[in-house]
Amino acid sequence: QTMRKNSKQVTWGGRFEEKPSELMMQIGESVSFDYQLASYDIAVSRAHASMLSEVGLIEASECDAILEGLQAIAQKIEQGVFEWDPQLEDVHMNIEQALTALVPEASKLHTARSRNDQVATDMRLWFKDASVSLIADLESMVLSCLQLAEANSSVVIPGYTHLQRAQPVPLAHHLLAYVEMFLRDMQRFSQVWDSANVCPLGSGAIAGTTLPIDRLFVAKQLGFVDEKGDPIVTQNSMDAVSDRDLFIDFANACATVGLHLSRLSEDCILWCSAEFAFAQLPEAFTTGSSLMPQKKNPDGFELIRGKSARLIGNTQSLCTLVKGLPLTYNRDLQEDKTPVFDSFQELSLMLRVAAETLSGMQMNEARCQASVADPLLLATDVVDYLVLKGVAFREAHHIVGSLVKLSETSGVPLNELPLSEVQSIDSRIDADWTSVFSLEKALKARNQIGMPSLEQIRSQIETLKARFSSDH
Ligand code: ARG
């Protein structure tokens, strides 16, 4: 009787007489997005069924039937012919009901598990794969930076602070700054992977189970193991079903990459403006204007900059989602998936677009050379020149400030000021002071770890290339 009235809900319909309203189904369904967990859900069910058989909660023959049925369903999903039914709410119930229709033995599959520990386990497997995939995308990004740096090893540009010309730096040094960021990003995803590598299955809905399950067996089957191959499982069932730290860590790692890509985009957008004209973007990653025929707009980089806002939003959504929730599982938590799925998808795209755009970027060396020829960029080196002559830094700074002022008011470039006038500002300046204005010398002198001498840069690029090409 009840089953007929609420026929779809064989999973929880027992105590109900009425079907959920159409609207309730609309707000309650998650299969429209969590279908993406299908392969993980099936893997989890496989491991769970094997464990149930191992401990004697189901017969070996029942387990075989379930495994065979799961195989058939996996195939259907892969071929795109599986019919997802929103009335069955989520990926877990869709798969379980299709399985039970195929093999009646599957009505024993949900023994000693809940969708709460099931979805937590599915997601941990998803986070492991997503992290690996993003680390690979970040590697490609690093290789693109290295490629561009090597192809333009003789290009020197002004480095900026406050968007005012500061000191000359090889383009490679600027690009290697981003490489540092991407290396930290990879580290962040590898930490997410480590945190994901803990199996929550067996936590049940909230308080485990009275049945004699083997949590370690399941963890091992699913690859939740340490370097020695020993299984790793969660230590508190209540935390295990309601913890969403990983979601926040993952989304945050994505948002941080987004920030880095956004700043890189902004640099490139500036470089490609007529005012800078340091670089040209590949046509394939720019667009024209429907009105102004001359335009070549950096839309790819602008969209990356724009989408980085979305990644930050996803992190915020997750923090806000979890903030006021009492332990343990609340249905609010179903809203945890769209932000991380979105961050993953968008970031993968952003990284690929950025890597390819960089690979096709052409530097305008003549224009860079002209900008970096500004002698003011080496004003600090004149200060160092005086320091080496024994002048106190603060005083030296002041002296060079006066020289800059003189250059500005007289309209004579700093390095061309007449020696007599220079010496009237400070007599400790010798005739050789103009030798400071050699770009080559200025860069060569910055030859300690982390500095922009060509020697430092070359050795860094070699180290990085060896590290990343060996993985490929
Ligand atoms: N679709 C649900 C989610 O993603 C699965 C867990 C359902 N649990 C429950 N107690 N209703 O959160």
Short mmCIF file of C-alpha atoms and ligand atoms in Angstrom, two decimals:
data_model
loop_
_atom_site.label_atom_id
_atom_site.label_comp_id
_atom_site.label_asym_id
_atom_site.label_seq_id
_atom_site.Cartn_x
_atom_site.Cartn_y
_atom_site.Cartn_z
CA GLN A 1 0.00 0.00 0.00
CA THR A 2 2.59 2.51 1.17
CA MET A 3 5.00 1.35 -1.48
CA ARG A 4 2.42 2.08 -4.15
CA LYS A 5 1.69 5.58 -2.92
CA ASN A 6 5.36 6.38 -2.69
CA SER A 7 6.57 3.80 -5.14
CA LYS A 8 9.78 5.51 -6.26
CA GLN A 9 11.12 5.94 -2.77
CA VAL A 10 12.02 2.36 -1.96
CA THR A 11 15.09 3.69 -0.16
CA TRP A 12 13.36 5.74 2.49
CA GLY A 13 9.66 5.63 1.61
CA GLY A 14 8.71 3.09 4.29
CA ARG A 15 7.29 5.48 6.87
CA PHE A 16 5.62 7.78 4.32
CA GLU A 17 2.13 7.71 2.90
CA GLU A 18 2.47 10.65 0.56
CA LYS A 19 4.88 11.30 -2.25
CA PRO A 20 7.09 14.37 -2.01
CA SER A 21 5.65 17.34 -3.87
CA GLU A 22 6.93 18.14 -7.31
CA LEU A 23 8.61 21.22 -5.87
CA MET A 24 10.26 19.22 -3.10
CA MET A 25 11.71 16.93 -5.74
CA GLN A 26 12.94 19.90 -7.69
CA ILE A 27 14.74 21.42 -4.76
CA GLY A 28 15.89 18.06 -3.44
CA GLU A 29 17.39 16.43 -6.50
CA SER A 30 21.14 16.52 -6.92
CA VAL A 31 21.59 13.97 -9.66
CA SER A 32 21.73 16.77 -12.22
CA PHE A 33 25.22 17.51 -10.89
CA ASP A 34 26.33 14.63 -8.67
CA TYR A 35 26.01 12.20 -11.61
CA GLN A 36 29.67 13.21 -12.02
CA LEU A 37 30.42 11.02 -9.01
CA ALA A 38 29.09 7.88 -10.70
CA SER A 39 32.42 6.13 -11.25
CA TYR A 40 33.48 6.83 -7.65
CA ASP A 41 30.13 5.71 -6.30
CA ILE A 42 30.45 2.44 -8.17
CA ALA A 43 34.02 1.93 -6.93
CA VAL A 44 32.81 2.53 -3.37
CA SER A 45 29.95 0.06 -3.81
CA ARG A 46 32.33 -2.55 -5.21
CA ALA A 47 34.63 -2.26 -2.22
CA HIS A 48 31.69 -2.26 0.19
CA ALA A 49 30.13 -5.37 -1.36
CA SER A 50 33.45 -7.22 -1.26
CA MET A 51 33.83 -6.31 2.39
CA LEU A 52 30.28 -7.43 3.23
CA SER A 53 31.06 -10.79 1.67
CA GLU A 54 34.47 -10.98 3.36
CA VAL A 55 32.92 -10.58 6.81
CA GLY A 56 30.03 -12.89 5.99
CA LEU A 57 27.21 -10.34 5.92
CA ILE A 58 26.36 -11.44 2.36
CA GLU A 59 27.08 -14.66 0.46
CA ALA A 60 29.96 -14.80 -1.99
CA SER A 61 27.44 -15.52 -4.75
CA GLU A 62 25.44 -12.43 -3.78
CA CYS A 63 28.60 -10.38 -3.91
CA ASP A 64 29.46 -11.74 -7.35
CA ALA A 65 25.98 -10.85 -8.61
CA ILE A 66 26.30 -7.32 -7.22
CA LEU A 67 29.74 -6.83 -8.75
CA GLU A 68 28.51 -8.05 -12.10
CA GLY A 69 25.51 -5.75 -11.92
CA LEU A 70 27.71 -2.79 -11.02
CA GLN A 71 29.90 -3.60 -14.02
CA ALA A 72 26.88 -3.53 -16.31
CA ILE A 73 25.72 -0.21 -14.90
CA ALA A 74 29.18 1.32 -15.15
CA GLN A 75 29.20 0.34 -18.79
CA LYS A 76 25.81 1.90 -19.43
CA ILE A 77 26.92 5.14 -17.78
CA GLU A 78 30.13 5.22 -19.77
CA GLN A 79 28.21 4.72 -22.99
CA GLY A 80 25.88 7.53 -22.03
CA VAL A 81 22.76 5.35 -22.15
CA PHE A 82 22.02 5.23 -18.43
CA GLU A 83 18.83 7.10 -17.61
CA TRP A 84 19.20 9.43 -14.66
CA ASP A 85 15.92 9.99 -12.86
CA PRO A 86 15.67 13.18 -10.78
CA GLN A 87 12.82 11.60 -8.81
CA LEU A 88 15.42 9.28 -7.32
CA GLU A 89 17.22 12.34 -5.94
CA ASP A 90 20.89 11.59 -6.29
CA VAL A 91 23.55 9.55 -7.97
CA HIS A 92 23.61 7.01 -5.11
CA MET A 93 19.91 6.12 -5.31
CA ASN A 94 19.86 6.15 -9.09
CA ILE A 95 22.63 3.60 -9.23
CA GLU A 96 21.33 1.50 -6.36
CA GLN A 97 17.83 1.24 -7.79
CA ALA A 98 19.00 0.44 -11.28
CA LEU A 99 21.25 -2.19 -9.74
CA THR A 100 18.47 -3.73 -7.69
CA ALA A 101 16.26 -3.89 -10.77
CA LEU A 102 19.06 -5.79 -12.47
CA VAL A 103 20.13 -8.02 -9.55
CA PRO A 104 17.69 -8.50 -6.68
CA GLU A 105 20.64 -9.42 -4.41
CA ALA A 106 21.59 -5.72 -4.48
CA SER A 107 18.92 -4.98 -1.90
CA LYS A 108 21.59 -6.13 0.57
CA LEU A 109 24.21 -3.69 -0.71
CA HIS A 110 23.21 -0.82 1.55
CA THR A 111 23.84 -2.97 4.62
CA ALA A 112 25.88 -1.03 7.21
CA ARG A 113 26.25 2.13 5.19
CA SER A 114 24.45 5.41 4.75
CA ARG A 115 24.44 7.90 1.94
CA ASN A 116 26.18 10.18 4.41
CA ASP A 117 29.36 8.13 4.60
CA GLN A 118 28.91 7.07 0.99
CA VAL A 119 28.92 10.61 -0.39
CA ALA A 120 31.81 11.59 1.89
CA THR A 121 33.82 8.68 0.49
CA ASP A 122 32.86 9.40 -3.14
CA MET A 123 33.96 13.00 -2.73
CA ARG A 124 37.31 12.07 -1.20
CA LEU A 125 38.04 9.92 -4.22
CA TRP A 126 36.94 12.79 -6.46
CA PHE A 127 39.25 15.24 -4.66
CA LYS A 128 42.21 12.91 -5.14
CA ASP A 129 41.66 12.74 -8.90
CA ALA A 130 40.84 16.43 -9.25
CA SER A 131 44.05 17.36 -7.41
CA VAL A 132 46.16 15.11 -9.62
CA SER A 133 44.55 16.59 -12.71
CA LEU A 134 45.11 20.20 -11.62
CA ILE A 135 48.71 19.45 -10.69
CA ALA A 136 49.21 18.23 -14.26
CA ASP A 137 47.62 21.42 -15.64
CA LEU A 138 49.88 23.48 -13.39
CA GLU A 139 52.88 21.59 -14.72
CA SER A 140 51.93 22.54 -18.28
CA MET A 141 51.56 26.11 -17.10
CA VAL A 142 55.06 26.05 -15.60
CA LEU A 143 56.47 24.59 -18.80
CA SER A 144 54.83 27.38 -20.84
CA CYS A 145 56.43 30.00 -18.60
CA LEU A 146 59.83 28.32 -18.93
CA GLN A 147 59.44 28.08 -22.70
CA LEU A 148 58.60 31.76 -23.04
CA ALA A 149 61.48 32.67 -20.72
CA GLU A 150 63.98 30.64 -22.72
CA ALA A 151 62.74 31.86 -26.09
CA ASN A 152 63.29 35.44 -24.89
CA SER A 153 66.39 34.99 -22.79
CA SER A 154 67.88 38.29 -23.99
CA VAL A 155 64.76 40.38 -23.29
CA VAL A 156 65.03 42.79 -20.36
CA ILE A 157 62.05 44.85 -19.21
CA PRO A 158 61.53 47.41 -16.50
CA GLY A 159 60.29 45.84 -13.30
CA TYR A 160 57.57 47.92 -11.65
CA THR A 161 56.50 48.89 -8.17
CA HIS A 162 53.39 51.05 -7.84
CA LEU A 163 53.21 50.54 -11.63
CA GLN A 164 56.12 53.00 -11.86
CA ARG A 165 59.37 51.88 -13.47
CA ALA A 166 61.62 50.55 -10.72
CA GLN A 167 64.59 48.41 -11.79
CA PRO A 168 65.49 46.41 -14.88
CA VAL A 169 64.78 42.68 -14.84
CA PRO A 170 65.08 39.98 -17.46
CA LEU A 171 61.64 38.93 -18.71
CA ALA A 172 62.62 35.45 -17.53
CA HIS A 173 62.92 36.68 -13.94
CA HIS A 174 59.40 38.11 -14.12
CA LEU A 175 58.07 34.82 -15.51
CA LEU A 176 59.96 32.78 -12.92
CA ALA A 177 58.15 34.76 -10.25
CA TYR A 178 54.92 33.21 -11.53
CA VAL A 179 56.57 29.81 -11.67
CA GLU A 180 57.25 30.12 -7.94
CA MET A 181 53.54 30.77 -7.38
CA PHE A 182 52.53 27.79 -9.48
CA LEU A 183 54.98 25.56 -7.64
CA ARG A 184 53.37 26.56 -4.34
CA ASP A 185 49.97 25.90 -5.91
CA MET A 186 51.06 22.38 -6.81
CA GLN A 187 52.17 21.88 -3.25
CA ARG A 188 48.76 23.04 -2.08
CA PHE A 189 46.97 20.47 -4.23
CA SER A 190 49.31 17.79 -3.08
CA GLN A 191 48.32 18.67 0.50
CA VAL A 192 44.67 18.45 -0.51
CA TRP A 193 45.42 15.00 -1.92
CA ASP A 194 47.00 13.94 1.37
CA SER A 195 44.04 15.20 3.39
CA ALA A 196 41.63 13.44 1.04
CA ASN A 197 43.46 10.17 1.52
CA VAL A 198 41.44 9.06 4.56
CA CYS A 199 38.47 6.71 4.29
CA PRO A 200 35.20 7.74 6.01
CA LEU A 201 33.20 4.66 4.96
CA GLY A 202 31.85 2.76 7.95
CA SER A 203 30.81 5.94 9.74
CA GLY A 204 27.24 5.16 8.75
CA ALA A 205 24.74 7.98 9.05
CA ILE A 206 26.37 9.35 12.20
CA ALA A 207 27.25 6.60 14.67
CA GLY A 208 28.71 3.73 12.70
CA THR A 209 26.96 0.38 12.80
CA THR A 210 26.32 -2.60 15.07
CA LEU A 211 27.21 -4.95 12.22
CA PRO A 212 30.67 -6.54 12.11
CA ILE A 213 32.11 -4.58 9.18
CA ASP A 214 35.82 -4.24 8.32
CA ARG A 215 36.66 -0.61 7.74
CA LEU A 216 40.32 -1.26 7.06
CA PHE A 217 39.49 -3.75 4.32
CA VAL A 218 37.35 -1.16 2.49
CA ALA A 219 39.94 1.58 2.89
CA LYS A 220 42.61 -0.66 1.43
CA GLN A 221 40.40 -1.66 -1.50
CA LEU A 222 39.74 1.98 -2.32
CA GLY A 223 43.38 3.02 -2.12
CA PHE A 224 43.12 5.02 1.09
CA VAL A 225 46.57 3.83 2.17
CA ASP A 226 49.89 5.28 3.33
CA GLU A 227 53.28 4.70 1.67
CA LYS A 228 53.58 1.34 3.38
CA GLY A 229 50.19 0.31 2.02
CA ASP A 230 48.50 0.48 5.42
CA PRO A 231 44.89 1.69 5.34
CA ILE A 232 44.00 5.14 6.70
CA VAL A 233 40.49 5.71 8.09
CA THR A 234 38.69 8.58 9.77
CA GLN A 235 38.71 8.52 13.59
CA ASN A 236 35.29 9.95 14.48
CA SER A 237 32.07 8.97 12.75
CA MET A 238 30.31 12.25 13.51
CA ASP A 239 33.13 14.34 12.10
CA ALA A 240 33.50 12.03 9.13
CA VAL A 241 29.95 12.59 7.85
CA SER A 242 29.81 16.33 8.46
CA ASP A 243 33.37 17.53 7.89
CA ARG A 244 33.70 19.69 4.78
CA ASP A 245 37.23 21.03 5.40
CA LEU A 246 38.50 19.35 2.28
CA PHE A 247 35.94 21.15 0.15
CA ILE A 248 37.12 24.45 1.55
CA ASP A 249 40.81 23.55 1.22
CA PHE A 250 40.30 22.47 -2.37
CA ALA A 251 38.23 25.51 -3.33
CA ASN A 252 40.75 27.73 -1.59
CA ALA A 253 43.66 26.15 -3.44
CA CYS A 254 41.73 26.77 -6.68
CA ALA A 255 41.03 30.38 -5.71
CA THR A 256 44.71 30.96 -4.97
CA VAL A 257 45.71 29.67 -8.41
CA GLY A 258 43.01 31.96 -9.77
CA LEU A 259 44.63 34.92 -8.04
CA HIS A 260 47.99 34.05 -9.56
CA LEU A 261 46.51 33.63 -13.02
CA SER A 262 44.62 36.87 -12.64
CA ARG A 263 47.78 38.82 -11.83
CA LEU A 264 49.62 37.16 -14.70
CA SER A 265 46.72 38.08 -16.98
CA GLU A 266 46.85 41.67 -15.82
CA ASP A 267 50.60 41.88 -16.52
CA CYS A 268 50.12 40.46 -20.01
CA ILE A 269 47.16 42.74 -20.73
CA LEU A 270 49.27 45.75 -19.80
CA TRP A 271 52.22 44.53 -21.88
CA CYS A 272 49.96 44.18 -24.91
CA SER A 273 48.53 47.70 -24.68
CA ALA A 274 49.90 50.29 -27.13
CA GLU A 275 51.29 52.21 -24.15
CA PHE A 276 53.60 49.35 -23.15
CA ALA A 277 53.74 47.40 -26.44
CA PHE A 278 56.12 44.86 -24.90
CA ALA A 279 54.21 41.91 -26.33
CA GLN A 280 51.67 40.66 -28.85
CA LEU A 281 49.13 38.01 -28.03
CA PRO A 282 48.42 35.15 -30.44
CA GLU A 283 45.35 35.93 -32.55
CA ALA A 284 43.76 32.66 -31.50
CA PHE A 285 43.33 33.98 -27.95
CA THR A 286 42.13 37.48 -28.74
CA THR A 287 38.96 38.84 -30.28
CA GLY A 288 38.00 41.78 -32.44
CA SER A 289 35.47 44.52 -31.93
CA SER A 290 32.16 44.60 -33.79
CA LEU A 291 32.49 48.36 -34.08
CA MET A 292 36.18 49.28 -34.15
CA PRO A 293 37.96 47.41 -36.92
CA GLN A 294 41.45 47.97 -35.53
CA LYS A 295 40.84 46.27 -32.17
CA LYS A 296 42.59 43.13 -31.01
CA ASN A 297 41.36 42.54 -27.49
CA PRO A 298 42.95 40.28 -24.86
CA ASP A 299 39.64 38.57 -24.00
CA GLY A 300 41.21 35.26 -23.00
CA PHE A 301 43.26 36.87 -20.26
CA GLU A 302 40.36 39.13 -19.29
CA LEU A 303 38.09 36.13 -18.85
CA ILE A 304 40.70 34.40 -16.72
CA ARG A 305 40.89 37.54 -14.58
CA GLY A 306 37.09 37.59 -14.40
CA LYS A 307 36.69 33.91 -13.62
CA SER A 308 39.15 34.18 -10.75
CA ALA A 309 36.41 36.17 -8.98
CA ARG A 310 34.13 33.18 -9.35
CA LEU A 311 36.67 30.90 -7.71
CA ILE A 312 36.88 33.22 -4.73
CA GLY A 313 33.08 33.24 -4.59
CA ASN A 314 32.99 29.45 -4.47
CA THR A 315 35.27 29.39 -1.42
CA GLN A 316 33.07 31.96 0.28
CA SER A 317 29.93 29.94 -0.50
CA LEU A 318 31.42 26.86 1.15
CA CYS A 319 32.54 28.67 4.29
CA THR A 320 29.14 30.28 4.63
CA LEU A 321 27.39 26.97 3.96
CA VAL A 322 29.14 25.18 6.81
CA LYS A 323 29.43 28.01 9.29
CA GLY A 324 26.20 27.66 11.25
CA LEU A 325 25.50 23.95 10.86
CA PRO A 326 25.00 21.85 13.97
CA LEU A 327 26.62 18.42 13.85
CA THR A 328 26.24 16.27 11.94
CA TYR A 329 24.84 15.87 8.43
CA ASN A 330 22.29 18.44 7.32
CA ARG A 331 20.83 18.50 3.87
CA ASP A 332 22.38 21.93 3.34
CA LEU A 333 25.54 19.95 2.72
CA GLN A 334 24.22 18.74 -0.60
CA GLU A 335 25.04 22.26 -1.79
CA ASP A 336 28.74 21.54 -1.20
CA LYS A 337 29.31 19.95 -4.58
CA THR A 338 28.46 22.60 -7.16
CA PRO A 339 31.10 25.06 -5.89
CA VAL A 340 33.93 22.52 -6.02
CA PHE A 341 32.81 21.04 -9.34
CA ASP A 342 32.64 24.56 -10.74
CA SER A 343 36.03 25.60 -9.38
CA PHE A 344 37.61 22.46 -10.79
CA GLN A 345 36.08 22.85 -14.22
CA GLU A 346 36.75 26.55 -14.53
CA LEU A 347 40.28 26.35 -13.21
CA SER A 348 41.20 23.52 -15.58
CA LEU A 349 40.00 25.68 -18.45
CA MET A 350 41.73 28.81 -17.16
CA LEU A 351 45.05 26.99 -16.80
CA ARG A 352 44.85 25.54 -20.28
CA VAL A 353 43.95 28.87 -21.86
CA ALA A 354 46.71 30.70 -19.96
CA ALA A 355 49.34 28.10 -20.89
CA GLU A 356 48.47 28.18 -24.57
CA THR A 357 48.22 31.95 -24.73
CA LEU A 358 51.65 32.31 -23.13
CA SER A 359 53.09 29.78 -25.55
CA GLY A 360 51.92 31.92 -28.44
CA MET A 361 52.93 35.30 -27.02
CA GLN A 362 55.48 37.28 -29.06
CA MET A 363 57.75 39.73 -27.27
CA ASN A 364 58.65 43.02 -28.90
CA GLU A 365 62.33 43.11 -27.97
CA ALA A 366 63.08 46.53 -29.49
CA ARG A 367 60.31 48.11 -27.52
CA CYS A 368 61.42 46.43 -24.29
CA GLN A 369 64.98 47.59 -24.92
CA ALA A 370 63.84 51.18 -25.40
CA SER A 371 61.88 51.14 -22.14
CA VAL A 372 64.69 49.64 -20.18
CA ALA A 373 67.22 52.14 -21.58
CA ASP A 374 65.84 54.74 -19.17
CA PRO A 375 68.93 55.55 -17.01
CA LEU A 376 66.70 56.30 -14.02
CA LEU A 377 66.16 52.55 -13.68
CA LEU A 378 69.76 52.36 -12.47
CA ALA A 379 69.57 55.22 -9.98
CA THR A 380 69.75 52.67 -7.16
CA ASP A 381 72.95 51.27 -8.66
CA VAL A 382 74.46 54.78 -8.42
CA VAL A 383 73.60 54.73 -4.73
CA ASP A 384 75.41 51.38 -4.41
CA TYR A 385 78.38 52.93 -6.28
CA LEU A 386 78.61 55.62 -3.59
CA VAL A 387 78.16 53.11 -0.79
CA LEU A 388 81.19 51.23 -2.11
CA LYS A 389 83.09 54.52 -1.89
CA GLY A 390 82.27 54.64 1.80
CA VAL A 391 79.25 56.99 1.70
CA ALA A 392 76.50 56.06 4.16
CA PHE A 393 73.45 54.63 2.38
CA ARG A 394 71.00 57.31 3.56
CA GLU A 395 73.36 60.05 2.45
CA ALA A 396 74.11 58.34 -0.86
CA HIS A 397 70.38 58.02 -1.49
CA HIS A 398 69.99 61.75 -0.90
CA ILE A 399 72.85 62.64 -3.21
CA VAL A 400 71.43 60.54 -6.05
CA GLY A 401 68.04 62.11 -5.36
CA SER A 402 69.61 65.51 -6.07
CA LEU A 403 71.13 64.18 -9.29
CA VAL A 404 67.71 62.89 -10.38
CA LYS A 405 66.19 66.29 -9.60
CA LEU A 406 68.91 68.01 -11.60
CA SER A 407 68.31 65.67 -14.54
CA GLU A 408 64.59 66.35 -14.35
CA THR A 409 64.85 70.15 -14.18
CA SER A 410 67.61 70.45 -16.78
CA GLY A 411 66.09 67.90 -19.14
CA VAL A 412 69.46 66.13 -19.41
CA PRO A 413 69.34 62.33 -18.96
CA LEU A 414 70.85 61.24 -15.65
CA ASN A 415 73.83 59.48 -17.21
CA GLU A 416 74.65 62.51 -19.40
CA LEU A 417 74.83 65.15 -16.68
CA PRO A 418 78.12 67.11 -16.98
CA LEU A 419 80.75 65.83 -14.53
CA SER A 420 81.38 69.32 -13.11
CA GLU A 421 77.73 69.69 -12.11
CA VAL A 422 77.64 66.16 -10.75
CA GLN A 423 80.74 66.78 -8.67
CA SER A 424 79.38 70.05 -7.39
CA ILE A 425 76.56 68.01 -5.84
CA ASP A 426 79.08 65.62 -4.28
CA SER A 427 82.79 65.57 -4.84
CA ARG A 428 83.12 61.88 -4.02
CA ILE A 429 81.61 61.05 -7.41
CA ASP A 430 84.44 60.24 -9.85
CA ALA A 431 84.54 60.45 -13.62
CA ASP A 432 83.98 56.65 -13.76
CA TRP A 433 80.50 57.01 -12.29
CA THR A 434 78.83 56.63 -15.72
CA SER A 435 80.13 53.05 -15.93
CA VAL A 436 77.25 52.25 -13.58
CA PHE A 437 74.82 52.75 -16.48
CA SER A 438 75.45 49.41 -18.10
CA LEU A 439 72.49 47.11 -18.09
CA GLU A 440 74.72 44.11 -18.53
CA LYS A 441 76.84 45.07 -15.55
CA ALA A 442 73.80 45.86 -13.43
CA LEU A 443 72.29 42.43 -14.01
CA LYS A 444 75.57 40.57 -13.72
CA ALA A 445 76.15 42.08 -10.29
CA ARG A 446 72.86 40.67 -8.99
CA ASN A 447 74.14 37.18 -8.79
CA GLN A 448 72.98 35.72 -5.53
CA ILE A 449 70.21 33.21 -4.94
CA GLY A 450 66.87 34.65 -6.00
CA MET A 451 68.38 37.57 -7.89
CA PRO A 452 67.97 38.35 -11.60
CA SER A 453 71.47 37.74 -13.01
CA LEU A 454 71.39 35.67 -16.19
CA GLU A 455 73.52 33.05 -14.46
CA GLN A 456 70.99 32.63 -11.65
CA ILE A 457 68.10 32.51 -14.08
CA ARG A 458 69.76 29.96 -16.32
CA SER A 459 70.48 27.63 -13.44
CA GLN A 460 66.92 27.94 -12.16
CA ILE A 461 65.47 27.16 -15.56
CA GLU A 462 67.75 24.13 -15.91
CA THR A 463 66.71 22.80 -12.51
CA LEU A 464 63.03 23.28 -13.27
CA LYS A 465 63.27 21.75 -16.71
CA ALA A 466 65.02 18.70 -15.33
CA ARG A 467 62.35 18.38 -12.66
CA PHE A 468 59.38 18.64 -14.96
CA SER A 469 60.56 16.95 -18.11
CA SER A 470 61.53 13.84 -16.15
CA ASP A 471 57.91 13.42 -15.04
CA HIS A 472 56.69 13.51 -18.63
N1 ARG B 1 22.68 13.74 -2.06
C1 ARG B 1 23.05 13.84 -0.69
C2 ARG B 1 24.19 14.85 -0.55
O1 ARG B 1 24.85 15.09 -1.50
C3 ARG B 1 23.53 12.52 -0.19
C4 ARG B 1 23.41 12.40 1.26
C5 ARG B 1 21.97 12.28 1.62
N2 ARG B 1 21.79 12.07 3.02
C6 ARG B 1 20.65 12.35 3.65
N3 ARG B 1 20.64 12.16 4.92
N4 ARG B 1 19.58 12.79 3.03
O2 ARG B 1 24.40 15.42 0.48
#
